[in-house]
Short mmCIF file of C-alpha atoms and ligand atoms in Angstrom, two decimals:
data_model
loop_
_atom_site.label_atom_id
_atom_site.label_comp_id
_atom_site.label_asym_id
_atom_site.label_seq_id
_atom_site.Cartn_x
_atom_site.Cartn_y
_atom_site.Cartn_z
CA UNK A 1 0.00 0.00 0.00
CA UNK A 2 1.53 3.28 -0.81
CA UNK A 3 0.64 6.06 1.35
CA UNK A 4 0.85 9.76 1.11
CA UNK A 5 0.73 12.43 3.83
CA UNK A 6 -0.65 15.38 3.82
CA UNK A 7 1.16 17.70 6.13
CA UNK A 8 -1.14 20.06 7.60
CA UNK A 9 0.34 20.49 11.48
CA UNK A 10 -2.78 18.56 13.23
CA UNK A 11 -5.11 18.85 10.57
CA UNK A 12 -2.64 16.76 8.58
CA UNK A 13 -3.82 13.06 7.26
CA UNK A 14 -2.38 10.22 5.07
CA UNK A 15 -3.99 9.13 1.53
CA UNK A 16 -3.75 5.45 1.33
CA UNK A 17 -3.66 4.15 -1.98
CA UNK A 18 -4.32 0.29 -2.77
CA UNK A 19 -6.56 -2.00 -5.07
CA UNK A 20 -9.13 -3.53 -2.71
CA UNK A 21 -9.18 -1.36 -0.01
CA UNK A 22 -12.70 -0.85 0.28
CA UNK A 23 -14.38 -2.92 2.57
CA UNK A 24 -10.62 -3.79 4.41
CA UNK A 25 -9.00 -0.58 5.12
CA UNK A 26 -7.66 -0.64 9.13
CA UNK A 27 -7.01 3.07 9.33
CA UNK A 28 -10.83 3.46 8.17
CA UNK A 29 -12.58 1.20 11.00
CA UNK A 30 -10.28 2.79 13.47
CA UNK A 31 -11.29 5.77 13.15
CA UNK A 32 -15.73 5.20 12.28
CA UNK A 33 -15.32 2.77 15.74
CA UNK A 34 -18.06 3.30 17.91
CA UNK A 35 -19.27 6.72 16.14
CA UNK A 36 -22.24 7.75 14.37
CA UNK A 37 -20.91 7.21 10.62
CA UNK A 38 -23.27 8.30 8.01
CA UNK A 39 -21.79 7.23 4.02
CA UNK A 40 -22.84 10.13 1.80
CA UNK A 41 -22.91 8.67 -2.15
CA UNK A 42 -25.00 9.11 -5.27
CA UNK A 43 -27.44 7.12 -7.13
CA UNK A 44 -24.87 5.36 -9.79
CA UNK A 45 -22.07 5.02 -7.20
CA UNK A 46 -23.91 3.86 -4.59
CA UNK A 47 -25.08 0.62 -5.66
CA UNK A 48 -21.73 -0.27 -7.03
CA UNK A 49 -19.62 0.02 -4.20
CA UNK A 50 -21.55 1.18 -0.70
CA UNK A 51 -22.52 -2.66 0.20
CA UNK A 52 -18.79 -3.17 0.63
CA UNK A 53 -18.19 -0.02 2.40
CA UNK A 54 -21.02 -0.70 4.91
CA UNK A 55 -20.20 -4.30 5.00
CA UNK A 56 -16.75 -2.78 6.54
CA UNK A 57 -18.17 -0.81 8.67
CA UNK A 58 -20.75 -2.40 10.06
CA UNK A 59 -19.38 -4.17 13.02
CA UNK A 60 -17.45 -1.01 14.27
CA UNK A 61 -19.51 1.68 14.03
CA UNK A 62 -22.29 2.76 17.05
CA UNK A 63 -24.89 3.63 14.09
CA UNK A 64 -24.44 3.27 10.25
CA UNK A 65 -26.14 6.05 7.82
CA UNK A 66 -26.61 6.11 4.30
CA UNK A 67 -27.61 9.19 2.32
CA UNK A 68 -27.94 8.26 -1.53
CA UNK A 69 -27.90 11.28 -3.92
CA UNK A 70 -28.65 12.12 -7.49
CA UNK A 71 -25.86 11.77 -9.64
CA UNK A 72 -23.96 14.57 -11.39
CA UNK A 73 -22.57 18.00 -11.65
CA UNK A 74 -26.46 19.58 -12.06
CA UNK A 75 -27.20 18.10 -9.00
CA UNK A 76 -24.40 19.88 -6.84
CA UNK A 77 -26.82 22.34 -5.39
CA UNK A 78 -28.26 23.66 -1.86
CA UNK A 79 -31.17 20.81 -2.34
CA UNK A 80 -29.02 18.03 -2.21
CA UNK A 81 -27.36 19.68 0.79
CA UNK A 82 -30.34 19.83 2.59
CA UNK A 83 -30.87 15.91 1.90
CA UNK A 84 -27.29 15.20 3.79
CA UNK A 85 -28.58 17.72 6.91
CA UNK A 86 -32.07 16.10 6.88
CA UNK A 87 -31.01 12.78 7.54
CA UNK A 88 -28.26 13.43 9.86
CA UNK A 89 -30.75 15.67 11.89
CA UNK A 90 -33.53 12.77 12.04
CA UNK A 91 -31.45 10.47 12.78
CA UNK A 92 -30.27 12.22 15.26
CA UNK A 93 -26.59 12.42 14.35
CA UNK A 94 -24.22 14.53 17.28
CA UNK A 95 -21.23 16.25 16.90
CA UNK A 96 -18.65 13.11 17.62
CA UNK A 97 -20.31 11.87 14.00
CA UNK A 98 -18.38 10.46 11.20
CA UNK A 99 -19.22 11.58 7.58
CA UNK A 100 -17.80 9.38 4.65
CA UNK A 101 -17.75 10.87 1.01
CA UNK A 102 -18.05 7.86 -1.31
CA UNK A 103 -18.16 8.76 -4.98
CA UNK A 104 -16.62 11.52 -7.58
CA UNK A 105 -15.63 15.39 -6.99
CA UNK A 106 -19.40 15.79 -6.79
CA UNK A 107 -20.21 13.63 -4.05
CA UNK A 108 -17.01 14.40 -2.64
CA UNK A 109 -17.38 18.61 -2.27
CA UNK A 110 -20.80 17.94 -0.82
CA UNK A 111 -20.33 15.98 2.00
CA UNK A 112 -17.33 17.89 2.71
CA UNK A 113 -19.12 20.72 2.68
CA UNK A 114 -21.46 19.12 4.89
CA UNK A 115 -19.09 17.98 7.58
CA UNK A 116 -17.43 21.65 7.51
CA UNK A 117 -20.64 23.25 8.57
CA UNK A 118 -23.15 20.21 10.19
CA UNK A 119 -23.30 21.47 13.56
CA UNK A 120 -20.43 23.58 13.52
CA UNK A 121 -18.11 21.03 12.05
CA UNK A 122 -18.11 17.29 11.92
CA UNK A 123 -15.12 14.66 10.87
CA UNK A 124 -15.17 13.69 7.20
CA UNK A 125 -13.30 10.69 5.33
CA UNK A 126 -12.78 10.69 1.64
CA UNK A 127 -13.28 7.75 -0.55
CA UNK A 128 -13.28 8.61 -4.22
CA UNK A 129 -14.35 6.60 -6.82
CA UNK A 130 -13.65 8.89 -9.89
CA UNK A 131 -9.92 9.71 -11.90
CA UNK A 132 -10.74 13.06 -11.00
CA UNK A 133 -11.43 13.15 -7.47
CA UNK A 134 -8.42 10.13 -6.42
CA UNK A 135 -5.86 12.88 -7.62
CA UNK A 136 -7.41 15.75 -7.12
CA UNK A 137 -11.13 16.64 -5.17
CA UNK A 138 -10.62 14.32 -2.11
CA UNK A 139 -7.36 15.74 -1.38
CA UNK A 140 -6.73 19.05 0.02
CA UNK A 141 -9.94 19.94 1.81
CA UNK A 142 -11.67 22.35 -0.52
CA UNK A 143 -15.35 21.71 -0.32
CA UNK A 144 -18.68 23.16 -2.36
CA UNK A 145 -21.69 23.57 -3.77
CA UNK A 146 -22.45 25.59 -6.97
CA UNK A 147 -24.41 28.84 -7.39
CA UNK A 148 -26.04 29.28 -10.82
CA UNK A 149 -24.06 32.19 -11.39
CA UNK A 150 -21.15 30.69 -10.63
CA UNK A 151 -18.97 27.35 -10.06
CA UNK A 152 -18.16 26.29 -6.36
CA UNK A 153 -19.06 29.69 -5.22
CA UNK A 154 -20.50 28.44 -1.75
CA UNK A 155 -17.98 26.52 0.27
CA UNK A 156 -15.13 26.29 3.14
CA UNK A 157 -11.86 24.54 3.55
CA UNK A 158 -12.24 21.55 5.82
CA UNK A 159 -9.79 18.73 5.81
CA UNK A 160 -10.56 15.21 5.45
CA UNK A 161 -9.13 12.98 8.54
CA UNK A 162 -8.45 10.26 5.55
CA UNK A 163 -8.22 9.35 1.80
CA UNK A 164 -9.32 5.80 0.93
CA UNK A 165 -8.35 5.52 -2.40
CA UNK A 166 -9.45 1.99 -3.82
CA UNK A 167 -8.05 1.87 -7.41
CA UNK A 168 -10.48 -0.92 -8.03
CA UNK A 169 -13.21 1.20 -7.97
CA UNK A 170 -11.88 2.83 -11.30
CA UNK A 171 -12.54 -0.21 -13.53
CA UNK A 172 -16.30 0.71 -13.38
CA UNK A 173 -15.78 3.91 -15.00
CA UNK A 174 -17.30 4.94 -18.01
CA UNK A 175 -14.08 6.23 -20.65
CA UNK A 176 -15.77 9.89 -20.94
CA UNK A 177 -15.27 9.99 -16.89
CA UNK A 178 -11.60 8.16 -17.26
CA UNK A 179 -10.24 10.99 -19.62
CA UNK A 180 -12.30 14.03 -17.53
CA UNK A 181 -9.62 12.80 -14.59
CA UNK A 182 -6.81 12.70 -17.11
CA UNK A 183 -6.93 16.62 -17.06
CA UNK A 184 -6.63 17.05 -13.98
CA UNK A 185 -2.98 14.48 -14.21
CA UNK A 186 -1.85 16.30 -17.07
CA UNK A 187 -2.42 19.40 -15.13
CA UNK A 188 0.10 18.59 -12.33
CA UNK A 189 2.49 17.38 -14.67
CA UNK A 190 2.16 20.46 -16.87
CA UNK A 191 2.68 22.55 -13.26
CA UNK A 192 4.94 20.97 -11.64
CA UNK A 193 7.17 18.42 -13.25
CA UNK A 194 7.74 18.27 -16.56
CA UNK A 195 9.06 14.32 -16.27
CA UNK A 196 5.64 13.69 -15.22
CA UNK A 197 4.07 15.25 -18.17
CA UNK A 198 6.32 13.07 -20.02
CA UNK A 199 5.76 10.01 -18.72
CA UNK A 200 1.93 10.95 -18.70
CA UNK A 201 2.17 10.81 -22.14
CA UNK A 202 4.32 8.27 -23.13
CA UNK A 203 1.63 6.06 -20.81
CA UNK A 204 -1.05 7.11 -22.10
CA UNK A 205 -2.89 4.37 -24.06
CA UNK A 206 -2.24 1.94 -20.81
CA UNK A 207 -3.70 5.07 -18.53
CA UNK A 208 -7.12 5.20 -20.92
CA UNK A 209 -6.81 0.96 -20.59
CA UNK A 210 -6.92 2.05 -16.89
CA UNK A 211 -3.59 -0.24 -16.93
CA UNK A 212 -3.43 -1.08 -12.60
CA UNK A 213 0.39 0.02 -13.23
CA UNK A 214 0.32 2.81 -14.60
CA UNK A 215 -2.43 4.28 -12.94
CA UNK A 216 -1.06 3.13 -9.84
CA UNK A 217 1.92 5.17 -10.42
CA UNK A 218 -0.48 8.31 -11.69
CA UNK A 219 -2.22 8.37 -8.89
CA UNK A 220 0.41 8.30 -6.36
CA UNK A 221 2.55 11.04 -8.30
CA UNK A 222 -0.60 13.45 -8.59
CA UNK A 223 -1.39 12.99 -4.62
CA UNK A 224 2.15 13.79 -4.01
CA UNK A 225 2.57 16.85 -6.04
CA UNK A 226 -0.96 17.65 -5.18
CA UNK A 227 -0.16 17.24 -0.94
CA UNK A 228 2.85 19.50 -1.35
CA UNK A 229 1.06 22.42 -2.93
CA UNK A 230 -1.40 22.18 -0.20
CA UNK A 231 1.24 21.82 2.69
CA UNK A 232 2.63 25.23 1.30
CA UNK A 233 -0.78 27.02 1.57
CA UNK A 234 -3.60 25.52 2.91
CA UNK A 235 -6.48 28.32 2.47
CA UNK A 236 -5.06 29.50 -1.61
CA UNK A 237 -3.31 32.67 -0.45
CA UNK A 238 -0.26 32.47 -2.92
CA UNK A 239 0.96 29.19 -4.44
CA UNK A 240 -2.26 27.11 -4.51
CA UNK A 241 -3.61 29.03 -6.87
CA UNK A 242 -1.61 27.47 -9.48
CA UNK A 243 -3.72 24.29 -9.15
CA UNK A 244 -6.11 26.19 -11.09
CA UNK A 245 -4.45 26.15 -14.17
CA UNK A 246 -7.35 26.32 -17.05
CA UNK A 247 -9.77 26.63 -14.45
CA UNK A 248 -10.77 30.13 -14.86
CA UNK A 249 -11.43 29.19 -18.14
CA UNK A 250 -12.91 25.63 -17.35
CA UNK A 251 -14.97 27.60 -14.96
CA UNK A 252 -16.74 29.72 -17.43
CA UNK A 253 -17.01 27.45 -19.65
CA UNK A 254 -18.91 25.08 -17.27
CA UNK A 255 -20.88 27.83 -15.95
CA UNK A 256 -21.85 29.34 -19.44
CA UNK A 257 -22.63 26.04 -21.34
CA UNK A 258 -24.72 24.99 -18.06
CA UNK A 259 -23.47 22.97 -15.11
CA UNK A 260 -23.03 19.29 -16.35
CA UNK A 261 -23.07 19.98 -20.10
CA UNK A 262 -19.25 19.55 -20.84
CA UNK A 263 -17.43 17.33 -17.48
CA UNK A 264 -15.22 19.60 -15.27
CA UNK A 265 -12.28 17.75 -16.51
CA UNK A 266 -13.65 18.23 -20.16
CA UNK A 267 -13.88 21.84 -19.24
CA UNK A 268 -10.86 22.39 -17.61
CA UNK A 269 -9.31 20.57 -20.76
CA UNK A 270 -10.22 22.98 -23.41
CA UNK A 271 -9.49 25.65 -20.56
CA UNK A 272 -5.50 24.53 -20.61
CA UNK A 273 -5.36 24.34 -23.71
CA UNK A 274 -6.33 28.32 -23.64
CA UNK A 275 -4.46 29.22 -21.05
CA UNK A 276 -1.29 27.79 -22.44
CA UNK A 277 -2.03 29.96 -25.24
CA UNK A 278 -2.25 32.83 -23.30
CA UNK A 279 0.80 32.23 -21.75
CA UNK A 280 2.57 32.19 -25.29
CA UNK A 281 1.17 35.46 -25.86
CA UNK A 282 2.54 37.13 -22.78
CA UNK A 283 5.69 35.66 -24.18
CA UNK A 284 6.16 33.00 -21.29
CA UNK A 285 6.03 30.20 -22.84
CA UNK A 286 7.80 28.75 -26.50
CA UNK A 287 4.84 28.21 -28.69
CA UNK A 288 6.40 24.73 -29.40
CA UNK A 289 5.78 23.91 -25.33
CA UNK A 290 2.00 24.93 -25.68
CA UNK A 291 1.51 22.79 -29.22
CA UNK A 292 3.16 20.03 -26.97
CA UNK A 293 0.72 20.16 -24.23
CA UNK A 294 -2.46 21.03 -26.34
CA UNK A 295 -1.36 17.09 -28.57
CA UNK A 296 -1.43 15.14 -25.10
CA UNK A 297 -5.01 16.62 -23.90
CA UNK A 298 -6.24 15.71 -26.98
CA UNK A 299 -4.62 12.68 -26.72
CA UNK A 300 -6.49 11.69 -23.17
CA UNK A 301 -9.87 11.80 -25.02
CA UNK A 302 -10.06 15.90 -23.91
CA UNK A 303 -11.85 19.17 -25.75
CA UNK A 304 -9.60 21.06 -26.89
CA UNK A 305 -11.43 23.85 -28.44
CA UNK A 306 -13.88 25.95 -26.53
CA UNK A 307 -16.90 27.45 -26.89
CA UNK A 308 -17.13 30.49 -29.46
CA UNK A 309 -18.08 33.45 -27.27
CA UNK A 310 -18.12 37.16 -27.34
CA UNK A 311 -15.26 39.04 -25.31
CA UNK A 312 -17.88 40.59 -23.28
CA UNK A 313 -19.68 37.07 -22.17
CA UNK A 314 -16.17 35.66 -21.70
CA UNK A 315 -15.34 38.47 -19.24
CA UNK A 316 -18.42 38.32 -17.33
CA UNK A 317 -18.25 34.08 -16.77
CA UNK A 318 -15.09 34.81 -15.55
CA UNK A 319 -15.60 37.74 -13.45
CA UNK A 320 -17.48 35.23 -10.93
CA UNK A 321 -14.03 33.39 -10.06
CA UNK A 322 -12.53 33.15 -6.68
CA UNK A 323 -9.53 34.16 -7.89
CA UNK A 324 -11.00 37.70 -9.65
CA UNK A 325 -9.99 40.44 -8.21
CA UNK A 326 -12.93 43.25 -8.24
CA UNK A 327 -14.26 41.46 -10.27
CA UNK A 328 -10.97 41.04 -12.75
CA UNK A 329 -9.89 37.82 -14.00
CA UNK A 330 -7.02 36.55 -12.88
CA UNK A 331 -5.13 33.58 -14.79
CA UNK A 332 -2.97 30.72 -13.73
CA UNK A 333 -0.30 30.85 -16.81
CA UNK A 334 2.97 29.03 -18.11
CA UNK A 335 6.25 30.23 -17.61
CA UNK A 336 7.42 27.01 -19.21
CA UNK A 337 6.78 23.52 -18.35
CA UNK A 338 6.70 22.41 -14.78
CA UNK A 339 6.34 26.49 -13.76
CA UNK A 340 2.94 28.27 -12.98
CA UNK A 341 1.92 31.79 -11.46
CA UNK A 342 -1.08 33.19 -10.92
CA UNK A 343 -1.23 37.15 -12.68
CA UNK A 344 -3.83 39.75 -14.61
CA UNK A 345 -2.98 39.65 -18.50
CA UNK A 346 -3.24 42.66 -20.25
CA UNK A 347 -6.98 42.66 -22.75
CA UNK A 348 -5.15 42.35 -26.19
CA UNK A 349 -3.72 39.11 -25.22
CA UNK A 350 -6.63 37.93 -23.35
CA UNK A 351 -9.08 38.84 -26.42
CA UNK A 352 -6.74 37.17 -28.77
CA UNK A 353 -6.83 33.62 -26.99
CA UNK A 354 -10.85 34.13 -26.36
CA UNK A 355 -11.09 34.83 -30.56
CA UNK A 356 -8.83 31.15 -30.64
CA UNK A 357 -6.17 32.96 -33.37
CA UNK A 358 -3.24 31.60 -34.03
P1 LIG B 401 -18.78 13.30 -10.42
O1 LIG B 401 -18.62 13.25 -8.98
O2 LIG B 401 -20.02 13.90 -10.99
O3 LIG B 401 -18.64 11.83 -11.00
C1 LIG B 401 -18.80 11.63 -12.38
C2 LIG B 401 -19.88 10.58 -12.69
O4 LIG B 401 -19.31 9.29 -12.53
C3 LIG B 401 -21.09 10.64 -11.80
O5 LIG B 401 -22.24 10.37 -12.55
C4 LIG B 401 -20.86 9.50 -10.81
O6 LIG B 401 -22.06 8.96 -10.32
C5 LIG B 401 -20.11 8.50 -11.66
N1 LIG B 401 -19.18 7.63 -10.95
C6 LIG B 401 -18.39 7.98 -9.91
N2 LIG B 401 -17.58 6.96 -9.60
C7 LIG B 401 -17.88 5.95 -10.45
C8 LIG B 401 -17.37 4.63 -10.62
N3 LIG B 401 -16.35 4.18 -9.91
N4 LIG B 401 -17.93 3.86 -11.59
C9 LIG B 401 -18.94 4.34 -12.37
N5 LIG B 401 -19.44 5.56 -12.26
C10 LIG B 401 -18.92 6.37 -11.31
O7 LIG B 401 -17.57 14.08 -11.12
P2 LIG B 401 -15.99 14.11 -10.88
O8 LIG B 401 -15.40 14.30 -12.22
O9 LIG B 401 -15.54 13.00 -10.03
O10 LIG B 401 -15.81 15.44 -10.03
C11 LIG B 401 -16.07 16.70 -10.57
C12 LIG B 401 -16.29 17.67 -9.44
O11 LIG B 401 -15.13 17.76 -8.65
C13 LIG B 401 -16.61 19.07 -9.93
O12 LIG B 401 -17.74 19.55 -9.28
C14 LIG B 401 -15.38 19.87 -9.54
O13 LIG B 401 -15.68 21.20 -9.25
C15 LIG B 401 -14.91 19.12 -8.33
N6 LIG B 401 -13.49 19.30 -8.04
C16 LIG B 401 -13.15 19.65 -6.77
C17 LIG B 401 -11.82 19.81 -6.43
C18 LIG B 401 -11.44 20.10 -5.01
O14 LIG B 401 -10.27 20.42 -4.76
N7 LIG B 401 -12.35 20.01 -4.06
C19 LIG B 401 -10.82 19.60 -7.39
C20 LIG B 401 -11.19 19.26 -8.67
C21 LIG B 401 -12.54 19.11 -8.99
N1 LIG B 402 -8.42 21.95 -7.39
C1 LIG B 402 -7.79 23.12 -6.93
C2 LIG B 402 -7.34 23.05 -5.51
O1 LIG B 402 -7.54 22.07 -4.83
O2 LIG B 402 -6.79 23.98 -5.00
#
């Protein structure tokens, strides 16, 4: 089993990463033991994999909970909130309860959110069953539900007190899904270390296979580069902001097609693929690194042309960002491979990449 901490002082936790460790994990019945555990899933997830989960759970926990929701991005809303808070409330759920997310990013953000805020503040595991949310969502404790004006704009930072990452649970996922979690790998590599990009690549028919090696190995690198950002700034005031590469793009273009129309990972696809461009514009990166990047997100099944939009309905998707400032854009760019900051771009080059020109 590999395991990766996250070093957060004593908010810090491990990620433990293993085929199989669903209905066997130690670390997980250790800490649900006589508590109050309610299993927060959706619809498609949940009768896939929450028999297991329960099944090891069930002799160590004072009181076992399941709250099933609907499945998907549309669905990542105050209502389904409110289901979570009903049936911890009639059920009579205290403060010494255990919450555990079992599904995607989805699933994942809303029981986190839960826990932050149920009663003050609850305990929350994270076991993801997506690409996307085994390297990304379930680590770093960003939780939230969507506005309609505006991705993830209600939410809090609460940190899980585990990652249960079963790698088993991937070879139920549909290909679309597979390659939406691909963006967010690609993203770290293109971030933070170009040999990972590389090897990214050169593994990527085995990785869309959903090869056990190779996606072993992606997982674990992603959680790692992933853990350190976080250790370096927990609540986004300087460097993690850089995890958001082609998501103030992705963003929009989520939020402006309709929540759920194009994946987040599809999203945030064509939205590196425009922010690399960006970042050749502002002269930061060669053209030859961007053309690079753009061939292996198209090669993980990704968009990698975006929606044809005006400047002005551009500007005002991305003006509801958490990273705007007064309501100005601000963009995670390129200053080669392996290097990201977070800046405002001047309009000209901004309009150019939002007209897609050469
Ligand atoms: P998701 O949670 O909607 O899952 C995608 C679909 O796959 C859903 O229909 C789900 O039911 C299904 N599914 C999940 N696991 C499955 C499995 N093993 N087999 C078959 N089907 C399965 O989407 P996602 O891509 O996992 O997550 C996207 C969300 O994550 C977005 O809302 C995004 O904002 C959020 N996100 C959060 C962070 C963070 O740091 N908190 C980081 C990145 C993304
Ligand atoms: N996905 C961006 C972050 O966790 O900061």
């Amino acid at each position: 089993m590999r395991s990766i901490q996250v070093s957060l002082a004593e908010r810090s936790y491990p990620i433990l990463i293993q085929e199989g460790l669903l209905g066997q994990c130690d670390a997980l019945r250790a800490l649900a033991s006589g508590r109050q555990v309610a299993i927060v899933t959706d619809e498609t997830v949940g009768p896939l994999y929450e028999p297991r989960l329960r099944a090891g759970l069930e002799q160590e926990a004072a009181s076992l909970l399941t709250v099933t929701l609907p499945a998907g991005e549309t669905h990542k809303t105050w209502e389904s909130l409110n289901r979570i808070f009903d049936a911890l409330l009639q059920a009579r759920f205290d403060r010494g309860c255990l919450i555990v997310a079992l599904g995607g990013g989805v699933v994942g953000d809303m029981a986190g959110f839960a826990a932050a805020v149920y009663q003050r503040g609850v305990d929350f595991v994270q076991v993801p069953t997506t690409l996307l949310a085994l390297v990304d969502s379930s680590v770093g404790g960003k939780t939230a539900i969507n506005h309609p004006a505006g991705k993830n704009m209600i939410g809090s930072f609460h940190q899980p007190r585990l990652v249960l990452a079963d790698l088993d649970t991937l070879r139920s996922l549909p290909a679309r899904e597979l390659s939406a979690g691909l963006a967010e790998v690609i993203k770290h590599g293109a971030i933070a270390d170009p040999d990972y990009l590389d090897a990214v690549d050169r593994d990527m028919a085995a990785l869309r296979a959903c090869d056990p090696a190779a996606m072993a190995q992606a997982v674990a690198r992603s959680c790692e580069i992933k853990a350190d950002v976080v250790a370096r700034d927990e609540r986004e005031g300087g460097v993690r902001a850089i995890l958001n590469f082609g998501h103030t793009f992705g963003h929009a273009i989520e939020a402006g097609l309709g929540f759920g129309q194009w994946l987040h990972g599809e999203a945030v696809g064509a939205g590196m693929v425009q922010a690399a461009d960006l970042s050749c514009r502002l002269g930061l990166l060669p053209r030859a690194a961007a053309q690079r990047l753009d061939a292996v997100i198209e090669r993980a099944g990704l968009p990698v042309r975006a929606p044809q939009w005006s400047y002005e309905h551009w500007l005002a998707l991305m003006s509801v960002d958490k990273k705007a400032e007064q309501g100005a854009p601000r963009f995670v760019v390129l200053e080669g491979i392996g290097r990201a900051s977070l800046r405002r771009v001047p309009e000209a080059a901004l309009r150019e990449t939002l007209a897609g020109q050469a």
